[in-house]
PDB file of C-alpha atoms in Angstrom:
ATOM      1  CA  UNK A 425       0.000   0.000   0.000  1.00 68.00           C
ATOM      2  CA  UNK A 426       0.929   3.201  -0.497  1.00 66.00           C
ATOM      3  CA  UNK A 427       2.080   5.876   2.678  1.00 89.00           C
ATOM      4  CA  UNK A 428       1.892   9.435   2.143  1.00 94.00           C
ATOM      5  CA  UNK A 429       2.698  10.846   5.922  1.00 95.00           C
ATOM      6  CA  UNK A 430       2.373  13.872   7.033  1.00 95.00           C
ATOM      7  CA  UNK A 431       4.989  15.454   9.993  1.00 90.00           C
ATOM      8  CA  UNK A 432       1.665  16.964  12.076  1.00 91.00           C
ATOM      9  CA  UNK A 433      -2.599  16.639  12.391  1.00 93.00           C
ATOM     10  CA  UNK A 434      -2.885  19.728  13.792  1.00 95.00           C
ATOM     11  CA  UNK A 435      -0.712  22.852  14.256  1.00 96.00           C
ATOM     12  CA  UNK A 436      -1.222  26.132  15.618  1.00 97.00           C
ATOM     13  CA  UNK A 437       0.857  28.964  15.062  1.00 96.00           C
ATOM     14  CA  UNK A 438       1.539  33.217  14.928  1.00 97.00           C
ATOM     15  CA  UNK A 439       1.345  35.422  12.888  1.00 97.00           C
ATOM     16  CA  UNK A 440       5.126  35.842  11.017  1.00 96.00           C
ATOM     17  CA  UNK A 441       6.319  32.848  12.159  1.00 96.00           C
ATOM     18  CA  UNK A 442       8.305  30.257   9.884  1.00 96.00           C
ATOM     19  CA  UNK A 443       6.158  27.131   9.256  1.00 97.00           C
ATOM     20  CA  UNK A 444       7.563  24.045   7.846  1.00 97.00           C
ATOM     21  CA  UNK A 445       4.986  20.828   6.848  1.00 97.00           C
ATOM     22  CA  UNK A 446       7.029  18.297   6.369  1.00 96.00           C
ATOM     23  CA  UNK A 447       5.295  15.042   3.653  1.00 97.00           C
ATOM     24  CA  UNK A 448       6.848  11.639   3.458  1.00 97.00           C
ATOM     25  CA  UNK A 449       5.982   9.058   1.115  1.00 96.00           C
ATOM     26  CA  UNK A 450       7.610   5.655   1.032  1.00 93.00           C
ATOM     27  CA  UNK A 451       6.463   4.241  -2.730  1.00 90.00           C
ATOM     28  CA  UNK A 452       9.656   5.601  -4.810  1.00 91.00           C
ATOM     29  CA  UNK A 453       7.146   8.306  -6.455  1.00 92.00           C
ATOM     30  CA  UNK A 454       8.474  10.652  -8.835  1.00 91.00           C
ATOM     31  CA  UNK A 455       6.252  13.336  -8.144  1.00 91.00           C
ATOM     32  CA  UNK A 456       4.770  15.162  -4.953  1.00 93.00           C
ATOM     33  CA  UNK A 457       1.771  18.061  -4.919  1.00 93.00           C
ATOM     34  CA  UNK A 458       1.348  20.165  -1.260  1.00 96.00           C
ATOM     35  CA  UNK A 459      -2.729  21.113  -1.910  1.00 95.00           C
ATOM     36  CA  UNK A 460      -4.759  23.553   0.174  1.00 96.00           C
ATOM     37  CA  UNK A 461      -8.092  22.736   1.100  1.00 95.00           C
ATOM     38  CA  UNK A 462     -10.786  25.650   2.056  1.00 93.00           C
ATOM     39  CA  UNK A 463     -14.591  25.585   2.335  1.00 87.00           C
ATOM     40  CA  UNK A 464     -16.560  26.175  -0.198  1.00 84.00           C
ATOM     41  CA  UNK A 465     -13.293  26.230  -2.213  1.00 87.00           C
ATOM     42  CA  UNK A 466     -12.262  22.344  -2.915  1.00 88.00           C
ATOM     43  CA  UNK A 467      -8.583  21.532  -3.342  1.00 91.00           C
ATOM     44  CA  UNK A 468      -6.336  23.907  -4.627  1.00 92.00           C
ATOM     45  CA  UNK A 469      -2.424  23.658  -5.723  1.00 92.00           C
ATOM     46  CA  UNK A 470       0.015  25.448  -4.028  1.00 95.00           C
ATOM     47  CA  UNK A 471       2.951  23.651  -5.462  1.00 94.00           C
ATOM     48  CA  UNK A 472       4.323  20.423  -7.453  1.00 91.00           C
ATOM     49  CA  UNK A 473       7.730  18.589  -7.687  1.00 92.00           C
ATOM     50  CA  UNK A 474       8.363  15.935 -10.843  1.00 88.00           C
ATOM     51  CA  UNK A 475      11.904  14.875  -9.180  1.00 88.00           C
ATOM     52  CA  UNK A 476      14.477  15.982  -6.675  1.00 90.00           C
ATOM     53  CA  UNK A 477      15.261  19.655  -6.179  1.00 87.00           C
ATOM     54  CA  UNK A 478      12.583  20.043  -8.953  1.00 89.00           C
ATOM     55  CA  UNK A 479       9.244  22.342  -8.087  1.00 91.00           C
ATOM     56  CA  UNK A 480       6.281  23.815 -10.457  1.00 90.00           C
ATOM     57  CA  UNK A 481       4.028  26.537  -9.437  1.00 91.00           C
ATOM     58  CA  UNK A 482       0.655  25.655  -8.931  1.00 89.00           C
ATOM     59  CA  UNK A 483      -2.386  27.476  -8.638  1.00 88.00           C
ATOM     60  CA  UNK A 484      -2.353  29.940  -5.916  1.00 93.00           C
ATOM     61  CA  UNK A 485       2.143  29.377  -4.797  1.00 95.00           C
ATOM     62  CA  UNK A 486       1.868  32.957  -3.133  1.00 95.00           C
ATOM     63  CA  UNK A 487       3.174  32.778   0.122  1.00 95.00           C
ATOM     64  CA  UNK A 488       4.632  29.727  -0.380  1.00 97.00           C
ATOM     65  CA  UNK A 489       7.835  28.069  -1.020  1.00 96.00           C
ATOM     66  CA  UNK A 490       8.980  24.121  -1.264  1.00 96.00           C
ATOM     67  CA  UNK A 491      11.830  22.107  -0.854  1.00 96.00           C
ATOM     68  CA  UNK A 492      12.710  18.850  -2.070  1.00 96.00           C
ATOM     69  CA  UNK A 493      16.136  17.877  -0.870  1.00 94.00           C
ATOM     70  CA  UNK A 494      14.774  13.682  -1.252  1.00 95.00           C
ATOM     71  CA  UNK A 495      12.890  12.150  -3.396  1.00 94.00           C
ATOM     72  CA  UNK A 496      10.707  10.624  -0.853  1.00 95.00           C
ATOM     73  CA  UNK A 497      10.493  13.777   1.055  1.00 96.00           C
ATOM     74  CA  UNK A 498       8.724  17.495   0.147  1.00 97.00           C
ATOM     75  CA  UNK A 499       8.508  19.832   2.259  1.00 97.00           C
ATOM     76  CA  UNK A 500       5.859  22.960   2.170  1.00 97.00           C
ATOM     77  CA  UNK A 501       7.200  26.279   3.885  1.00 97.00           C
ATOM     78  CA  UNK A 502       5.557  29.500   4.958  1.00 97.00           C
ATOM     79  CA  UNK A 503       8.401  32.199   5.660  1.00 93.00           C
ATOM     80  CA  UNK A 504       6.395  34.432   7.267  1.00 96.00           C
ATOM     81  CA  UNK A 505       2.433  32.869   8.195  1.00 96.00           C
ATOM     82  CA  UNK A 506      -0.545  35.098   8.278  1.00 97.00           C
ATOM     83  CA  UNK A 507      -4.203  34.581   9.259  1.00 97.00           C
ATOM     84  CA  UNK A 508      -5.443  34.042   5.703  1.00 96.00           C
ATOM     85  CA  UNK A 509      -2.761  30.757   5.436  1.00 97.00           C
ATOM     86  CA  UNK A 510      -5.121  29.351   8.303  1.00 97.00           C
ATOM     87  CA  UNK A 511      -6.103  26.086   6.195  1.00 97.00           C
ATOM     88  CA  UNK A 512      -6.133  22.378   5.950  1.00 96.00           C
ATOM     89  CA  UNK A 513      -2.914  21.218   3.793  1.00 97.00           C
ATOM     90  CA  UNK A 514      -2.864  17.919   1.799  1.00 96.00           C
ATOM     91  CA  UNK A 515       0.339  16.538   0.542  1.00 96.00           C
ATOM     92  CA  UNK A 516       0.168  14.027  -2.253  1.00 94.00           C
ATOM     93  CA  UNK A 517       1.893  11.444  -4.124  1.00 93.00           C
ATOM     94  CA  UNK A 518       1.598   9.806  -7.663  1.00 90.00           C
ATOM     95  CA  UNK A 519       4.438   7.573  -9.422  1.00 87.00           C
ATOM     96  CA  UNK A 520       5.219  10.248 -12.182  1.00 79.00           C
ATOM     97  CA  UNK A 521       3.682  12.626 -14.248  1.00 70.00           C
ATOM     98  CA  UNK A 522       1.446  10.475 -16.575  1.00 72.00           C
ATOM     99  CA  UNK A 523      -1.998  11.508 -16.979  1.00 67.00           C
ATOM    100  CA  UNK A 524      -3.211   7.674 -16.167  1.00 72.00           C
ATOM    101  CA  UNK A 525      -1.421   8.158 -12.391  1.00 80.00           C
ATOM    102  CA  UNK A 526      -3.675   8.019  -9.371  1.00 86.00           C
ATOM    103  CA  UNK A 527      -2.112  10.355  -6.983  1.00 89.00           C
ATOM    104  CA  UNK A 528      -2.278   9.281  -3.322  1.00 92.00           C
ATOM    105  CA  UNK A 529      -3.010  11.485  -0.119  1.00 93.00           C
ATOM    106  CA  UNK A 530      -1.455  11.759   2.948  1.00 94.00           C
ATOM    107  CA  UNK A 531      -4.017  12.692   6.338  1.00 93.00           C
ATOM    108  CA  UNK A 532      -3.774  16.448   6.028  1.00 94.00           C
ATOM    109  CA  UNK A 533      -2.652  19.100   8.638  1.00 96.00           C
ATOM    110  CA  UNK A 534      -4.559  21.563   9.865  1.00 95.00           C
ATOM    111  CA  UNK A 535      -3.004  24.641  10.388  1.00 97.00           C
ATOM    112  CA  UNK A 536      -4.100  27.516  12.705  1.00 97.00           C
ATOM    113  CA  UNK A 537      -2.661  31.166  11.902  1.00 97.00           C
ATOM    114  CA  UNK A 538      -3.345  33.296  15.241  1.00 96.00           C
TER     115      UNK A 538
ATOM    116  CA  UNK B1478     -13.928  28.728 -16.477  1.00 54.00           C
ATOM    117  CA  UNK B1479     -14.734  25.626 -13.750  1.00 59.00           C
ATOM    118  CA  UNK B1480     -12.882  22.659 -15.557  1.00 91.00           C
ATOM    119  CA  UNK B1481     -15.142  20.247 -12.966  1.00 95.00           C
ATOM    120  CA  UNK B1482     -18.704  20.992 -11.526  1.00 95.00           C
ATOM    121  CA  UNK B1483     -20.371  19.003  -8.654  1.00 96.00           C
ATOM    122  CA  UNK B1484     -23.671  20.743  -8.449  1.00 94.00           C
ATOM    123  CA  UNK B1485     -24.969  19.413  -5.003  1.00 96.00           C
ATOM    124  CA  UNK B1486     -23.240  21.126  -1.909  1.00 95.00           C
ATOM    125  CA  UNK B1487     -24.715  19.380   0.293  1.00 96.00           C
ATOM    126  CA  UNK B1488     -26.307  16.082   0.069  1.00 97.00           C
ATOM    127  CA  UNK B1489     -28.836  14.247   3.317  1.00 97.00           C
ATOM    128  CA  UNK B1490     -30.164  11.038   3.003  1.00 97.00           C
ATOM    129  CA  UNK B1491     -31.756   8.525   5.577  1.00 97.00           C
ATOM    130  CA  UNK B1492     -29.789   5.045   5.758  1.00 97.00           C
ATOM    131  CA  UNK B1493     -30.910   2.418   2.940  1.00 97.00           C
ATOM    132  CA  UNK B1494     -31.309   5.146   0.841  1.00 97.00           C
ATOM    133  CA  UNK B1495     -30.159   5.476  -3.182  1.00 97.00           C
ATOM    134  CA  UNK B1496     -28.107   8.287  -4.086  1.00 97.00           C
ATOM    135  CA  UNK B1497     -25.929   9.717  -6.528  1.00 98.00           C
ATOM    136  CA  UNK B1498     -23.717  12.426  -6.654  1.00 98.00           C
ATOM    137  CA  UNK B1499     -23.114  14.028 -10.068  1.00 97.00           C
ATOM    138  CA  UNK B1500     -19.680  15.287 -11.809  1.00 97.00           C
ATOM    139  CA  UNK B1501     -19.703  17.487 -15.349  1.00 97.00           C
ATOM    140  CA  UNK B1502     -16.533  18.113 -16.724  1.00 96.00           C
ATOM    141  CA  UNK B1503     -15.423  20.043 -19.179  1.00 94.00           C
ATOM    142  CA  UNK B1504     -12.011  19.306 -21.038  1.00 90.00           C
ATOM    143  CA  UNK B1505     -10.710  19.987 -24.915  1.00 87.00           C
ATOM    144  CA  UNK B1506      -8.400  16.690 -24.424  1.00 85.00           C
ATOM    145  CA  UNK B1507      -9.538  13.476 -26.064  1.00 85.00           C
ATOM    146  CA  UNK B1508      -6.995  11.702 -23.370  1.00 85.00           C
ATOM    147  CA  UNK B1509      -7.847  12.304 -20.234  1.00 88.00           C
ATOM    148  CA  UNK B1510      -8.746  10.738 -16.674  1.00 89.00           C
ATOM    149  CA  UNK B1511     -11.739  11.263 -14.478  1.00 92.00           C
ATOM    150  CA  UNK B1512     -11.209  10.474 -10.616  1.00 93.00           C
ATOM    151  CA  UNK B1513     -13.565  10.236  -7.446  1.00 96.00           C
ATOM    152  CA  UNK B1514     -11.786  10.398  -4.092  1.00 96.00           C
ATOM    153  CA  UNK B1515     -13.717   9.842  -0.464  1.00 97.00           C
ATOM    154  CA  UNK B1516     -12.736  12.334   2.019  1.00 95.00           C
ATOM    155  CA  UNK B1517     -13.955  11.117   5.736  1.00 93.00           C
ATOM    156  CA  UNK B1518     -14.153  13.329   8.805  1.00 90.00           C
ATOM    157  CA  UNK B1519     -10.634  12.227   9.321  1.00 86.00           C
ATOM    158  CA  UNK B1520      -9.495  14.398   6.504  1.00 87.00           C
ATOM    159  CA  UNK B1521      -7.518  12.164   4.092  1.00 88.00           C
ATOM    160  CA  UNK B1522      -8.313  11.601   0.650  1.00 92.00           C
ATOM    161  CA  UNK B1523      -9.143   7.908  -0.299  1.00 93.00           C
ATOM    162  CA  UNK B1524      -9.047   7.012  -3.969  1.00 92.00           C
ATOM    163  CA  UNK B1525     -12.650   5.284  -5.062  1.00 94.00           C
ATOM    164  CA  UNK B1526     -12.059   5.345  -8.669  1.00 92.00           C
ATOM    165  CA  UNK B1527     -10.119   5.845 -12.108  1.00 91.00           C
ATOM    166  CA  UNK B1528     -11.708   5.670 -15.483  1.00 90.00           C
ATOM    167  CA  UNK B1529      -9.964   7.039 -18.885  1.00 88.00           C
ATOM    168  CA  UNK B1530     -11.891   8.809 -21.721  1.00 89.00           C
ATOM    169  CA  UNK B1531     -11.954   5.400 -23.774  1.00 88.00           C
ATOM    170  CA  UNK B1532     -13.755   3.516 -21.396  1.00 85.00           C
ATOM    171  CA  UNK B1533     -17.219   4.036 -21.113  1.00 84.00           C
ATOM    172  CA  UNK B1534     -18.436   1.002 -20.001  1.00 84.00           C
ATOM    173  CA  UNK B1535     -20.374   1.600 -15.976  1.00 86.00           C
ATOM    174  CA  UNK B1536     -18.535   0.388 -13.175  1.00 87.00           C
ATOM    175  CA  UNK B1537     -19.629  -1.357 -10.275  1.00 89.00           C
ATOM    176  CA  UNK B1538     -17.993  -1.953  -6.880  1.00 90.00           C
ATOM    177  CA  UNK B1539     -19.945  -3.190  -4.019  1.00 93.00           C
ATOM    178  CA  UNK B1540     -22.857  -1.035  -3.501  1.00 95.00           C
ATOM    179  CA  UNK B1541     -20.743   2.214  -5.643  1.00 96.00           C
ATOM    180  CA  UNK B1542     -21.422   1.967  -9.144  1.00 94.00           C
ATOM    181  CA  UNK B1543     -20.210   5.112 -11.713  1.00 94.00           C
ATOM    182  CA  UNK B1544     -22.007   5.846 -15.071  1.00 94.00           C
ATOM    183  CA  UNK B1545     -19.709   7.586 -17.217  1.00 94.00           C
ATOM    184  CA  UNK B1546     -21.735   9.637 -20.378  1.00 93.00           C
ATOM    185  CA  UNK B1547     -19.176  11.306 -22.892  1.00 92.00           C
ATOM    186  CA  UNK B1548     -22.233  12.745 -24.798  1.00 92.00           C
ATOM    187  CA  UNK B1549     -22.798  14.725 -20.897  1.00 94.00           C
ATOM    188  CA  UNK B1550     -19.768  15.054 -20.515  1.00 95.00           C
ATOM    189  CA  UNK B1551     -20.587  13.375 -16.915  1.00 96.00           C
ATOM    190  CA  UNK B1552     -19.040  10.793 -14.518  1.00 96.00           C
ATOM    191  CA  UNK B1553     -21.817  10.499 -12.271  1.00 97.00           C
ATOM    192  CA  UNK B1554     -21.462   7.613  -8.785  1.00 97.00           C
ATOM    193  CA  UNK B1555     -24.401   6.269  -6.900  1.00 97.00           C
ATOM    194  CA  UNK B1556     -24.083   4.423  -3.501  1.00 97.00           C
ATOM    195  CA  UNK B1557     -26.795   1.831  -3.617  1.00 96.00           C
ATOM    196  CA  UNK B1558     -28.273   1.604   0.134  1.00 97.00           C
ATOM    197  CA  UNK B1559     -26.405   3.813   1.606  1.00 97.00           C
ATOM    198  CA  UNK B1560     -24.735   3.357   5.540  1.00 97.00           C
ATOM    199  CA  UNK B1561     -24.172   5.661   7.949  1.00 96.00           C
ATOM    200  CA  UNK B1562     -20.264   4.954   7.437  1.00 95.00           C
ATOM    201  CA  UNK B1563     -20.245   6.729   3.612  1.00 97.00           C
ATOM    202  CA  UNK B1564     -20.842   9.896   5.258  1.00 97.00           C
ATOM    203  CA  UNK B1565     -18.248  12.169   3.810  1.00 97.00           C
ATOM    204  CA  UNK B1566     -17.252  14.705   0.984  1.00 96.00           C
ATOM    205  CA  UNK B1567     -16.962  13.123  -2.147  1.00 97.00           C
ATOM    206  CA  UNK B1568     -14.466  15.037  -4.925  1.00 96.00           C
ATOM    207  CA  UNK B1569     -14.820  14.175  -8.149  1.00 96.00           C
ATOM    208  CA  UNK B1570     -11.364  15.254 -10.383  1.00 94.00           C
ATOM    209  CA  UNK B1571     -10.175  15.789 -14.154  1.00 92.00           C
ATOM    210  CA  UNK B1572      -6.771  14.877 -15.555  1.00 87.00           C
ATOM    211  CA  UNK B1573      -5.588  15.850 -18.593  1.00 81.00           C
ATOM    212  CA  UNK B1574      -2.859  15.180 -21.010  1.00 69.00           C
ATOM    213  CA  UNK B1575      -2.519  18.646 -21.937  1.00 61.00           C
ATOM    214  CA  UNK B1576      -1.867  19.867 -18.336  1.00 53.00           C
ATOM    215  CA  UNK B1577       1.990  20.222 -18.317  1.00 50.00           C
ATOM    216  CA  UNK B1578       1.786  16.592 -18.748  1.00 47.00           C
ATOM    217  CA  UNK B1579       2.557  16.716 -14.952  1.00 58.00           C
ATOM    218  CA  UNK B1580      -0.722  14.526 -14.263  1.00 60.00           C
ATOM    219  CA  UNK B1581      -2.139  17.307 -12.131  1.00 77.00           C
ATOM    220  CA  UNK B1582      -5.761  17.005 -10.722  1.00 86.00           C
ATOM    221  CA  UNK B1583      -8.280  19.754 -11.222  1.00 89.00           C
ATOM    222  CA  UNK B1584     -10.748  18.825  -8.552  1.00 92.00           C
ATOM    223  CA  UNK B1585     -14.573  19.904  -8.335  1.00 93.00           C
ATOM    224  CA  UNK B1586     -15.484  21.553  -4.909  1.00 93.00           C
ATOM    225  CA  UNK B1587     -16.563  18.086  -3.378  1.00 95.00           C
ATOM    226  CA  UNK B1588     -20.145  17.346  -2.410  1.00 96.00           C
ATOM    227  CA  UNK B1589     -20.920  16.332   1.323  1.00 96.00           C
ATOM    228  CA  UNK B1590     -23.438  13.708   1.807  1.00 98.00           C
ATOM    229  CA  UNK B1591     -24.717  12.711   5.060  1.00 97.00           C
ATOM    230  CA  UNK B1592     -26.143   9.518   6.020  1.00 97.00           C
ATOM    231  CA  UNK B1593     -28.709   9.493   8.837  1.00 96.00           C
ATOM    232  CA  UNK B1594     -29.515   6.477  10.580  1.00 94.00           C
TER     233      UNK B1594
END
């Protein structure tokens, strides 16, 4: 099966701070996607990364920056948090970039901006 | 323009009962993927479903079934008899071979159904 992990469930944290959510998956797959998830809104993509030390812009990457040092590891950063980052975050996985691959979710974190 | 549409919000139905959550998509691609994920009150995102745009033949698992329609451009899924444990937002998602060719999912805003007992 595959294991998309995610470092917390919930976090809570101030305004300006440095925020790291840290994703793990352990299924070799090429590619990783860090989502947001709002009400009302759906899933939306902050950021993509095809391969190691690779990223893509996604839909709404303001705010935002990623790191992927290892392949099974990507890692979603907020340099400086504020109230309207206050969200639910979904990393994924999928085994590359083919339009046929299922991509596979890790348990979220929900993230409180103060 | 919205690339996938679930219509229904909100969806309440009483234990035992039919329902089915609808998905129109719209897409210029004749390759492409349609996708239904299960999202629980514990917040991850379980895969139900993948069906490509040459396959239109229904698919049943269990009591889920999907009826994909080119002609609607739909890829609609029912839960026969439904069970209190299927309560849960439902996102139905669009990939396409066109999209950076990065398999990206454009996802419709999910539909929450709730099963009473």
């Amino acid at each position: 099966d595959v294991k998309v992990t995610q470092s917390s469930r919930y976090l809570v944290k101030r305004t300006g701070e440095k925020v790291f959510l840290e994703c793990v998956q352990d299924m070799d797959h090429e590619n990783m996607f860090w989502y947001r998830q709002d009400p009302g809104l759906g899933l939306r993509l902050i950021y993509f990364s095809y391969d190691v030390k690779m990223k893509e812009k996604g839909d709404i990457p303001e705010g935002y920056s990623v790191s992927r040092e290892k392949k099974e590891r990507f890692s979603l950063i907020l340099e400086s948090a504020s109230t309207n980052q206050t969200s639910m975050y979904l990393c994924a996985s999928s085994l590359s970039g083919r339009v046929t691959d299922t991509q596979y979710f890790g348990p979220g974190t929900r993230l409180t901006v103060l | 323009a919205q690339k996938v549409t679930q219509a229904q919000t909100e969806i309440s139905v009483v234990e035992k009962e039919d329902v089915t959550l609808d998905c129109v998509y719209e897409t210029r691609d004749t390759t492409y993927y349609l996708f239904w994920y299960k999202q629980p009150p514990s917040g991850e995102l379980v895969f139900l479903i993948r069906r490509n745009s040459f396959d239109e033949q229904n698919e049943i698992s269990g009591r889920y079934s999907w009826n994909f329609q080119k002609s609607t451009s739909s890829f609609n899924f029912t839960i026969t008899a439904s069970q209190v444990v299927d309560s849960a937002v439902y996102f139905c998602a669009l990939s396409e071979a066109q999209r950076g060719s990065q398999g990206n999912l454009i996802f419709g805003k999910g539909t929450k159904l709730s099963v009473k007992p």
